[in-house]
mmCIF file with all atom_site columns, C-alpha atoms in Angstrom:
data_model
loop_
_atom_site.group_PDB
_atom_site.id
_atom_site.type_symbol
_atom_site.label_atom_id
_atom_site.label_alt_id
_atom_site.label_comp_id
_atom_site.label_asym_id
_atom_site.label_entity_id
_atom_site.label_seq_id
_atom_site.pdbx_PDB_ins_code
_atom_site.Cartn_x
_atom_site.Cartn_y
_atom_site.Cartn_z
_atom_site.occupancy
_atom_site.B_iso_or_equiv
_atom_site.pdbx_formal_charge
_atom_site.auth_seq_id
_atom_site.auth_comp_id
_atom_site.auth_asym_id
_atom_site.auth_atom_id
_atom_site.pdbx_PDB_model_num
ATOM 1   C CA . UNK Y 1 1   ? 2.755  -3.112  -21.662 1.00 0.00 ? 104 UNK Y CA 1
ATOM 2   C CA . UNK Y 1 2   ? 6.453  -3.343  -20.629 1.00 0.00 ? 105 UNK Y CA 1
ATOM 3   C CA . UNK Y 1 3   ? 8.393  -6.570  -20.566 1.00 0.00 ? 106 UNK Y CA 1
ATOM 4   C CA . UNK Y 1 4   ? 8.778  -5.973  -16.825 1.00 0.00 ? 107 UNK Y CA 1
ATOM 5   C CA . UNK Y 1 5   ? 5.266  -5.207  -16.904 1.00 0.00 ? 108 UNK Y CA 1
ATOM 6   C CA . UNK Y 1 6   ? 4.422  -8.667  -19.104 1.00 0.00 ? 109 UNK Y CA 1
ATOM 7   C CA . UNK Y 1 7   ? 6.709  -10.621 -16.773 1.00 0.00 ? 110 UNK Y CA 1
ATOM 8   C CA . UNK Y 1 8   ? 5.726  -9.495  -12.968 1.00 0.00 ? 111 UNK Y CA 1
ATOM 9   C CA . UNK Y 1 9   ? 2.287  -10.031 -14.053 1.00 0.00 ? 112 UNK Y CA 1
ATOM 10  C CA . UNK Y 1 10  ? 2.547  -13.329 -15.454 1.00 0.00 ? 113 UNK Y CA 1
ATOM 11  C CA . UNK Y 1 11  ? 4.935  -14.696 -12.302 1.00 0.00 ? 114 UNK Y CA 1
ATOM 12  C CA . UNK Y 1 12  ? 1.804  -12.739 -10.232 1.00 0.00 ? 115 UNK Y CA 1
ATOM 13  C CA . UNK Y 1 13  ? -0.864 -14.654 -11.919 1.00 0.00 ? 116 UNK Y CA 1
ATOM 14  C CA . UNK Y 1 14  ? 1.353  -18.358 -12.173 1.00 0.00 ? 117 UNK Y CA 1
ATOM 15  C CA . UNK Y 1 15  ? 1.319  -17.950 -8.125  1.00 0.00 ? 118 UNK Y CA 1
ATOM 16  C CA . UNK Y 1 16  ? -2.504 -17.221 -7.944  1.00 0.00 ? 119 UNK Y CA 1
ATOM 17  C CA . UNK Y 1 17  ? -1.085 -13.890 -5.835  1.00 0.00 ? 120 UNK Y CA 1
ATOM 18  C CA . UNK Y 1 18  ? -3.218 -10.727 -6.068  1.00 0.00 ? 121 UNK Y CA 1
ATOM 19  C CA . UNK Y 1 19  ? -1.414 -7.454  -6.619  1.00 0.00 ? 122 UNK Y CA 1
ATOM 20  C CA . UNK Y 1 20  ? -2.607 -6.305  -2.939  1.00 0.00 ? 123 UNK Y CA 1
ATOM 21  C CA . UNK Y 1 21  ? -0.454 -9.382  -1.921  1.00 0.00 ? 124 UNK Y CA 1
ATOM 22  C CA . UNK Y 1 22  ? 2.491  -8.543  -3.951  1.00 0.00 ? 125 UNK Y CA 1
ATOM 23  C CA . UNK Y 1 23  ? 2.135  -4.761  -2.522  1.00 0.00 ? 126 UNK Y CA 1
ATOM 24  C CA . UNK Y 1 24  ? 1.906  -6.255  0.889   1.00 0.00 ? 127 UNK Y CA 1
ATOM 25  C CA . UNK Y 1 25  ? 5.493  -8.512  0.714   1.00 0.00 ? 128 UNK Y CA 1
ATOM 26  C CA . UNK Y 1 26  ? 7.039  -5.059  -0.585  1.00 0.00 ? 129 UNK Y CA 1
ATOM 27  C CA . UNK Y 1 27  ? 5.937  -3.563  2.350   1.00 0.00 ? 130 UNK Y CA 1
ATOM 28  C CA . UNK Y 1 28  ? 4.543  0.008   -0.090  1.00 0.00 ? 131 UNK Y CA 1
ATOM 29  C CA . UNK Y 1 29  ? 1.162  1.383   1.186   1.00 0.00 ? 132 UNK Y CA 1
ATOM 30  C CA . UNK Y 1 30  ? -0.597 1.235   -2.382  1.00 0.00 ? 133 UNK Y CA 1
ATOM 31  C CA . UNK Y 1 31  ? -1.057 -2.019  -4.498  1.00 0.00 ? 134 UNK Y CA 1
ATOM 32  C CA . UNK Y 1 32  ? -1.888 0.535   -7.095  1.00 0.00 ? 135 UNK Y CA 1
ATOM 33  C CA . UNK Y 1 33  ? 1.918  1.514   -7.323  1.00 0.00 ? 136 UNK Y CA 1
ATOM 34  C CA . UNK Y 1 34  ? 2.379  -2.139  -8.068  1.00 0.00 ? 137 UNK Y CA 1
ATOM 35  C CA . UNK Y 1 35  ? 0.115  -2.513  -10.255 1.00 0.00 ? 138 UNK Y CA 1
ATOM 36  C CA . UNK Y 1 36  ? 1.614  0.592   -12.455 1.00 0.00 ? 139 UNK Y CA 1
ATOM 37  C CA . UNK Y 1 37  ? 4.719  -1.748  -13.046 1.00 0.00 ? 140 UNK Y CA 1
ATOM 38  C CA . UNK Y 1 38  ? 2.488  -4.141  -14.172 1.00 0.00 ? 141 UNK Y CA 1
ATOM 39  C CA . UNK Y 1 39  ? 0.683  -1.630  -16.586 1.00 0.00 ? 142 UNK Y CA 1
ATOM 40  C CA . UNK Y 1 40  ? 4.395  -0.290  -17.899 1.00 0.00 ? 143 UNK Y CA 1
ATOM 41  C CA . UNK Y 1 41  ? 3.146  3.273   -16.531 1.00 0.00 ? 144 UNK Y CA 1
ATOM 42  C CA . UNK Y 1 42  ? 5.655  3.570   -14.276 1.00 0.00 ? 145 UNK Y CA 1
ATOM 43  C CA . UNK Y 1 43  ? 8.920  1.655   -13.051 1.00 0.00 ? 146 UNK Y CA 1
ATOM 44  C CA . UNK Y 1 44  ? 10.439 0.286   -10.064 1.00 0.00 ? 147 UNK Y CA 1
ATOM 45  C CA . UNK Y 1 45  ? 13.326 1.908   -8.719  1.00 0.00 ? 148 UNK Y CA 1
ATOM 46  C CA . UNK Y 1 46  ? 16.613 -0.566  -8.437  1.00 0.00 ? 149 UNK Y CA 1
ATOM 47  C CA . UNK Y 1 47  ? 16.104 -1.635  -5.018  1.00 0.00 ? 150 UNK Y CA 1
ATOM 48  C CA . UNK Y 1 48  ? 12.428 -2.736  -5.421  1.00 0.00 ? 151 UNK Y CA 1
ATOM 49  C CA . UNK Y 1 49  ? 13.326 -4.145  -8.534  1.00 0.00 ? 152 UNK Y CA 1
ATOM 50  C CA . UNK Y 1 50  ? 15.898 -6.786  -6.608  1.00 0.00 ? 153 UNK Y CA 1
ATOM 51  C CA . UNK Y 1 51  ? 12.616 -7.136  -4.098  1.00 0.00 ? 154 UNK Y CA 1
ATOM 52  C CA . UNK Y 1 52  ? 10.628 -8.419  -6.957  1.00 0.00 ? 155 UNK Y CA 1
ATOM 53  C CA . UNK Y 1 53  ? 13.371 -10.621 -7.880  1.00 0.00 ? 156 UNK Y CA 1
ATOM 54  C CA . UNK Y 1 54  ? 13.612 -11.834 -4.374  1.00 0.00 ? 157 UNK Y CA 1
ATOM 55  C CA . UNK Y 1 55  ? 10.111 -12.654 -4.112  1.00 0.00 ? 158 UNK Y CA 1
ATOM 56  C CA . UNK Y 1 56  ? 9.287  -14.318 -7.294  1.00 0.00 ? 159 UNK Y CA 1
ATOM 57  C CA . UNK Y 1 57  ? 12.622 -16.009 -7.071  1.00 0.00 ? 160 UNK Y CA 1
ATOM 58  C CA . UNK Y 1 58  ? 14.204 -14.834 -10.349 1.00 0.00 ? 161 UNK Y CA 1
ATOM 59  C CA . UNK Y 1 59  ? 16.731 -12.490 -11.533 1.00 0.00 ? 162 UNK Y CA 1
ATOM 60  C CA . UNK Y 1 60  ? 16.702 -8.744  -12.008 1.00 0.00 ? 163 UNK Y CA 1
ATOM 61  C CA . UNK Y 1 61  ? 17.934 -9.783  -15.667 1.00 0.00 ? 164 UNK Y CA 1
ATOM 62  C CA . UNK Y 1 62  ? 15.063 -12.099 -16.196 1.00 0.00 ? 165 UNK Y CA 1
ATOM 63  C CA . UNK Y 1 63  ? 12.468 -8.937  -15.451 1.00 0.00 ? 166 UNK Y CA 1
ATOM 64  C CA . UNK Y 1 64  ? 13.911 -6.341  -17.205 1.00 0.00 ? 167 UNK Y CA 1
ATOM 65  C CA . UNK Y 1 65  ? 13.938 -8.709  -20.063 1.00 0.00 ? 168 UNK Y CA 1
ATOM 66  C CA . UNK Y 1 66  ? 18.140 -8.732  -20.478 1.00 0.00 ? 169 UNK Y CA 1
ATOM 67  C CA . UNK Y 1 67  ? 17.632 -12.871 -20.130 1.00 0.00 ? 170 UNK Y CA 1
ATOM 68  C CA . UNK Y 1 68  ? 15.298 -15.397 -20.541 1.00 0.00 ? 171 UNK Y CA 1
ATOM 69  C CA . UNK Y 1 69  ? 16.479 -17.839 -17.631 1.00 0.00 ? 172 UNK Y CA 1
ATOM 70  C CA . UNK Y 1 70  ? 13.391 -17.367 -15.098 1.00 0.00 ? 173 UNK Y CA 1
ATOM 71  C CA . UNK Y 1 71  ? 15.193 -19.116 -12.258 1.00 0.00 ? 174 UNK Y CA 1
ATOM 72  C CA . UNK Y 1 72  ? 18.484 -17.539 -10.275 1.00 0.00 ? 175 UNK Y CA 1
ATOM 73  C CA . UNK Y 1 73  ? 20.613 -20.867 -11.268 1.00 0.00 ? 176 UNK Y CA 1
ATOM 74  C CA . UNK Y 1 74  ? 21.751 -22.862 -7.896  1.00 0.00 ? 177 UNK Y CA 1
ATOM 75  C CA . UNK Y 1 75  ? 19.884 -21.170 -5.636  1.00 0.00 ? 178 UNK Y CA 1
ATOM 76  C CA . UNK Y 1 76  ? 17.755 -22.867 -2.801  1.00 0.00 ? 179 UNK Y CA 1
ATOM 77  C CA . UNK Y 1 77  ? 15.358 -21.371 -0.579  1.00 0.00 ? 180 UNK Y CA 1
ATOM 78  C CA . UNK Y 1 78  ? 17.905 -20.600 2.314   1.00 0.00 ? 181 UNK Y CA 1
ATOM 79  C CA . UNK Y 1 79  ? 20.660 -19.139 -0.377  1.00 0.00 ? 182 UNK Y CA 1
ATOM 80  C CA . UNK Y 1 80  ? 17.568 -16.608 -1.171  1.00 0.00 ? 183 UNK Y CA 1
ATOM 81  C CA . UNK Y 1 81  ? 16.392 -15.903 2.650   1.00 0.00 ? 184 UNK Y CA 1
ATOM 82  C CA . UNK Y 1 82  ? 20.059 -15.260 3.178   1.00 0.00 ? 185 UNK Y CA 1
ATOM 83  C CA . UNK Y 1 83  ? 20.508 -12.884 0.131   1.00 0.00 ? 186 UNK Y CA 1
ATOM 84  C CA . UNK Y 1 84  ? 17.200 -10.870 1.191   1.00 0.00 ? 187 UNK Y CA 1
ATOM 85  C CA . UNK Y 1 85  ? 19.006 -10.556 4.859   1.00 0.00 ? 188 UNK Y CA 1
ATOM 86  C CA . UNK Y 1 86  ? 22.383 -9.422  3.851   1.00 0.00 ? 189 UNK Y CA 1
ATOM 87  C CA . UNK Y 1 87  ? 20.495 -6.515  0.956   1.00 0.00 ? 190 UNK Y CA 1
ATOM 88  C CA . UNK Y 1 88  ? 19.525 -4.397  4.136   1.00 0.00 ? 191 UNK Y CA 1
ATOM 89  C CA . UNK Y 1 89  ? 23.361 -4.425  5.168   1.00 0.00 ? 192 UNK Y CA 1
ATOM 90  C CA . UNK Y 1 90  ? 25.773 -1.811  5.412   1.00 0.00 ? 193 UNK Y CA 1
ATOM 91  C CA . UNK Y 1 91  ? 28.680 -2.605  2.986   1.00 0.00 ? 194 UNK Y CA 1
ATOM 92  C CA . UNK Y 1 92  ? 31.063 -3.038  5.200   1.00 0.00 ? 195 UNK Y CA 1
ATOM 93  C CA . UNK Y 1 93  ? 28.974 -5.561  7.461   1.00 0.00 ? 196 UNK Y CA 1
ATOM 94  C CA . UNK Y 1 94  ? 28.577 -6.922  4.270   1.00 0.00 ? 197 UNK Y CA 1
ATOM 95  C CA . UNK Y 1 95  ? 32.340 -7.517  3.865   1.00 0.00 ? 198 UNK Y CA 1
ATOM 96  C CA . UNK Y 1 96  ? 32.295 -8.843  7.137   1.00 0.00 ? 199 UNK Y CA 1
ATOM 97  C CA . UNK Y 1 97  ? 29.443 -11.442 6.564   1.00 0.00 ? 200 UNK Y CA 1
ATOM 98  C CA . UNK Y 1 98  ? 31.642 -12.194 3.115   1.00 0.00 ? 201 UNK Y CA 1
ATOM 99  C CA . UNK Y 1 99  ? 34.728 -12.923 4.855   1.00 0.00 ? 202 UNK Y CA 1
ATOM 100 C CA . UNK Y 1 100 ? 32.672 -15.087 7.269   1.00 0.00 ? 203 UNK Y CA 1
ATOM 101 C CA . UNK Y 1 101 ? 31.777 -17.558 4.715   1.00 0.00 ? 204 UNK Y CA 1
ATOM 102 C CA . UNK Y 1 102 ? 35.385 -17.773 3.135   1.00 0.00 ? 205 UNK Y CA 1
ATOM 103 C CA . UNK Y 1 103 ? 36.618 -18.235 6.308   1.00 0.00 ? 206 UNK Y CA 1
ATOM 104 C CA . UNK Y 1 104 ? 33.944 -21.092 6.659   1.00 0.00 ? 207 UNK Y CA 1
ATOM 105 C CA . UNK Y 1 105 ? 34.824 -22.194 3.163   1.00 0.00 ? 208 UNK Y CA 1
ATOM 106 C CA . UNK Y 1 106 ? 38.567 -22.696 3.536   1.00 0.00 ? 209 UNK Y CA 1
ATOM 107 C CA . UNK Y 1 107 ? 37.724 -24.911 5.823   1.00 0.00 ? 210 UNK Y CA 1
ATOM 108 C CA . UNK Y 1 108 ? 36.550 -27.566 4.051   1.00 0.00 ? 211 UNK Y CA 1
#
Protein backbone atom coordinates (compact mmCIF):
# COMPACT_ATOMS: atom_id res chain seq x y z
CA UNK A 1 0.00 0.00 0.00
CA UNK A 2 0.87 3.64 -0.88
CA UNK A 3 1.30 6.36 1.69
CA UNK A 4 -1.66 8.07 0.02
CA UNK A 5 -3.19 4.81 0.10
CA UNK A 6 -2.18 4.29 4.13
CA UNK A 7 -3.37 7.84 4.81
CA UNK A 8 -6.97 8.25 2.92
CA UNK A 9 -7.77 5.05 4.48
CA UNK A 10 -6.90 5.75 7.89
CA UNK A 11 -8.66 9.54 7.78
CA UNK A 12 -11.69 7.13 6.06
CA UNK A 13 -11.79 4.78 8.91
CA UNK A 14 -11.02 7.75 11.96
CA UNK A 15 -14.48 9.30 10.46
CA UNK A 16 -16.38 5.90 10.57
CA UNK A 17 -17.05 6.92 6.56
CA UNK A 18 -17.43 3.99 4.13
CA UNK A 19 -15.62 4.23 0.83
CA UNK A 20 -19.21 4.40 -1.00
CA UNK A 21 -19.48 7.65 1.12
CA UNK A 22 -16.19 9.01 0.25
CA UNK A 23 -17.06 8.09 -3.60
CA UNK A 24 -20.33 9.82 -3.10
CA UNK A 25 -18.76 13.51 -1.72
CA UNK A 26 -16.40 13.16 -4.94
CA UNK A 27 -19.26 12.98 -6.90
CA UNK A 28 -17.32 9.61 -9.27
CA UNK A 29 -19.87 6.84 -10.16
CA UNK A 30 -17.66 3.90 -8.65
CA UNK A 31 -16.51 3.67 -4.92
CA UNK A 32 -14.31 1.04 -6.41
CA UNK A 33 -12.13 3.85 -8.10
CA UNK A 34 -11.78 5.11 -4.58
CA UNK A 35 -11.04 2.39 -3.13
CA UNK A 36 -7.98 1.72 -5.76
CA UNK A 37 -6.30 4.86 -4.09
CA UNK A 38 -6.74 3.27 -1.05
CA UNK A 39 -5.18 -0.09 -2.33
CA UNK A 40 -2.06 2.07 -4.04
CA UNK A 41 -3.34 0.43 -7.48
CA UNK A 42 -4.03 3.41 -8.93
CA UNK A 43 -3.78 7.32 -8.19
CA UNK A 44 -5.81 10.31 -8.07
CA UNK A 45 -5.35 12.79 -10.59
CA UNK A 46 -4.35 16.50 -9.08
CA UNK A 47 -7.70 17.86 -8.91
CA UNK A 48 -9.29 14.93 -6.96
CA UNK A 49 -6.36 14.83 -4.98
CA UNK A 50 -7.15 18.67 -3.60
CA UNK A 51 -10.96 17.07 -3.25
CA UNK A 52 -9.63 14.59 -0.82
CA UNK A 53 -7.82 17.24 0.89
CA UNK A 54 -10.90 19.31 1.01
CA UNK A 55 -12.94 16.73 2.47
CA UNK A 56 -10.82 15.22 5.09
CA UNK A 57 -9.64 18.69 5.87
CA UNK A 58 -5.88 18.26 5.33
CA UNK A 59 -3.30 19.14 2.91
CA UNK A 60 -2.37 17.71 -0.46
CA UNK A 61 1.23 17.54 1.25
CA UNK A 62 -0.03 15.64 4.20
CA UNK A 63 -1.48 12.73 1.60
CA UNK A 64 1.10 12.37 -0.66
CA UNK A 65 3.25 11.96 2.34
CA UNK A 66 5.64 15.35 1.55
CA UNK A 67 4.51 16.40 5.44
CA UNK A 68 3.38 15.07 8.43
CA UNK A 69 1.09 18.09 9.65
CA UNK A 70 -2.53 16.39 9.19
CA UNK A 71 -4.35 19.68 9.65
CA UNK A 72 -4.25 22.79 6.90
CA UNK A 73 -2.83 25.25 9.82
CA UNK A 74 -5.47 28.29 10.51
CA UNK A 75 -8.09 27.11 8.71
CA UNK A 76 -11.81 27.05 9.98
CA UNK A 77 -14.67 25.48 8.50
CA UNK A 78 -15.83 28.61 6.42
CA UNK A 79 -11.97 29.33 5.19
CA UNK A 80 -12.42 25.56 3.72
CA UNK A 81 -16.19 25.95 2.26
CA UNK A 82 -14.78 29.07 0.71
CA UNK A 83 -11.60 27.40 -0.77
CA UNK A 84 -13.83 24.39 -2.22
CA UNK A 85 -16.08 27.37 -3.92
CA UNK A 86 -13.41 29.43 -5.45
CA UNK A 87 -11.42 25.67 -6.95
CA UNK A 88 -14.33 25.51 -9.60
CA UNK A 89 -13.37 29.20 -10.70
CA UNK A 90 -12.05 30.50 -13.75
CA UNK A 91 -8.66 32.20 -12.97
CA UNK A 92 -9.47 35.29 -13.70
CA UNK A 93 -12.79 35.29 -11.51
CA UNK A 94 -10.42 34.05 -9.26
CA UNK A 95 -8.33 37.26 -9.42
CA UNK A 96 -11.37 39.03 -9.07
CA UNK A 97 -12.62 37.21 -5.86
CA UNK A 98 -8.68 37.86 -4.69
CA UNK A 99 -8.79 41.45 -5.16
CA UNK A 100 -12.18 41.42 -3.35
CA UNK A 101 -10.76 40.39 -0.14
CA UNK A 102 -7.67 42.84 -0.29
CA UNK A 103 -9.88 45.38 -1.01
CA UNK A 104 -11.88 44.18 2.16
CA UNK A 105 -8.59 43.81 3.96
CA UNK A 106 -7.17 47.30 3.50
CA UNK A 107 -9.87 48.27 5.13
CA UNK A 108 -9.28 47.38 8.36
Amino acid sequence: MSILGERLKKLREDRGWSQVYVAQQLRIKRSSTYANWEYGIRNPDIEILVKLASIFRVTTDYLTGASDTVKIPDADELDLKIIKEVQGLSKDDKEYVFGFIRKIKSKK
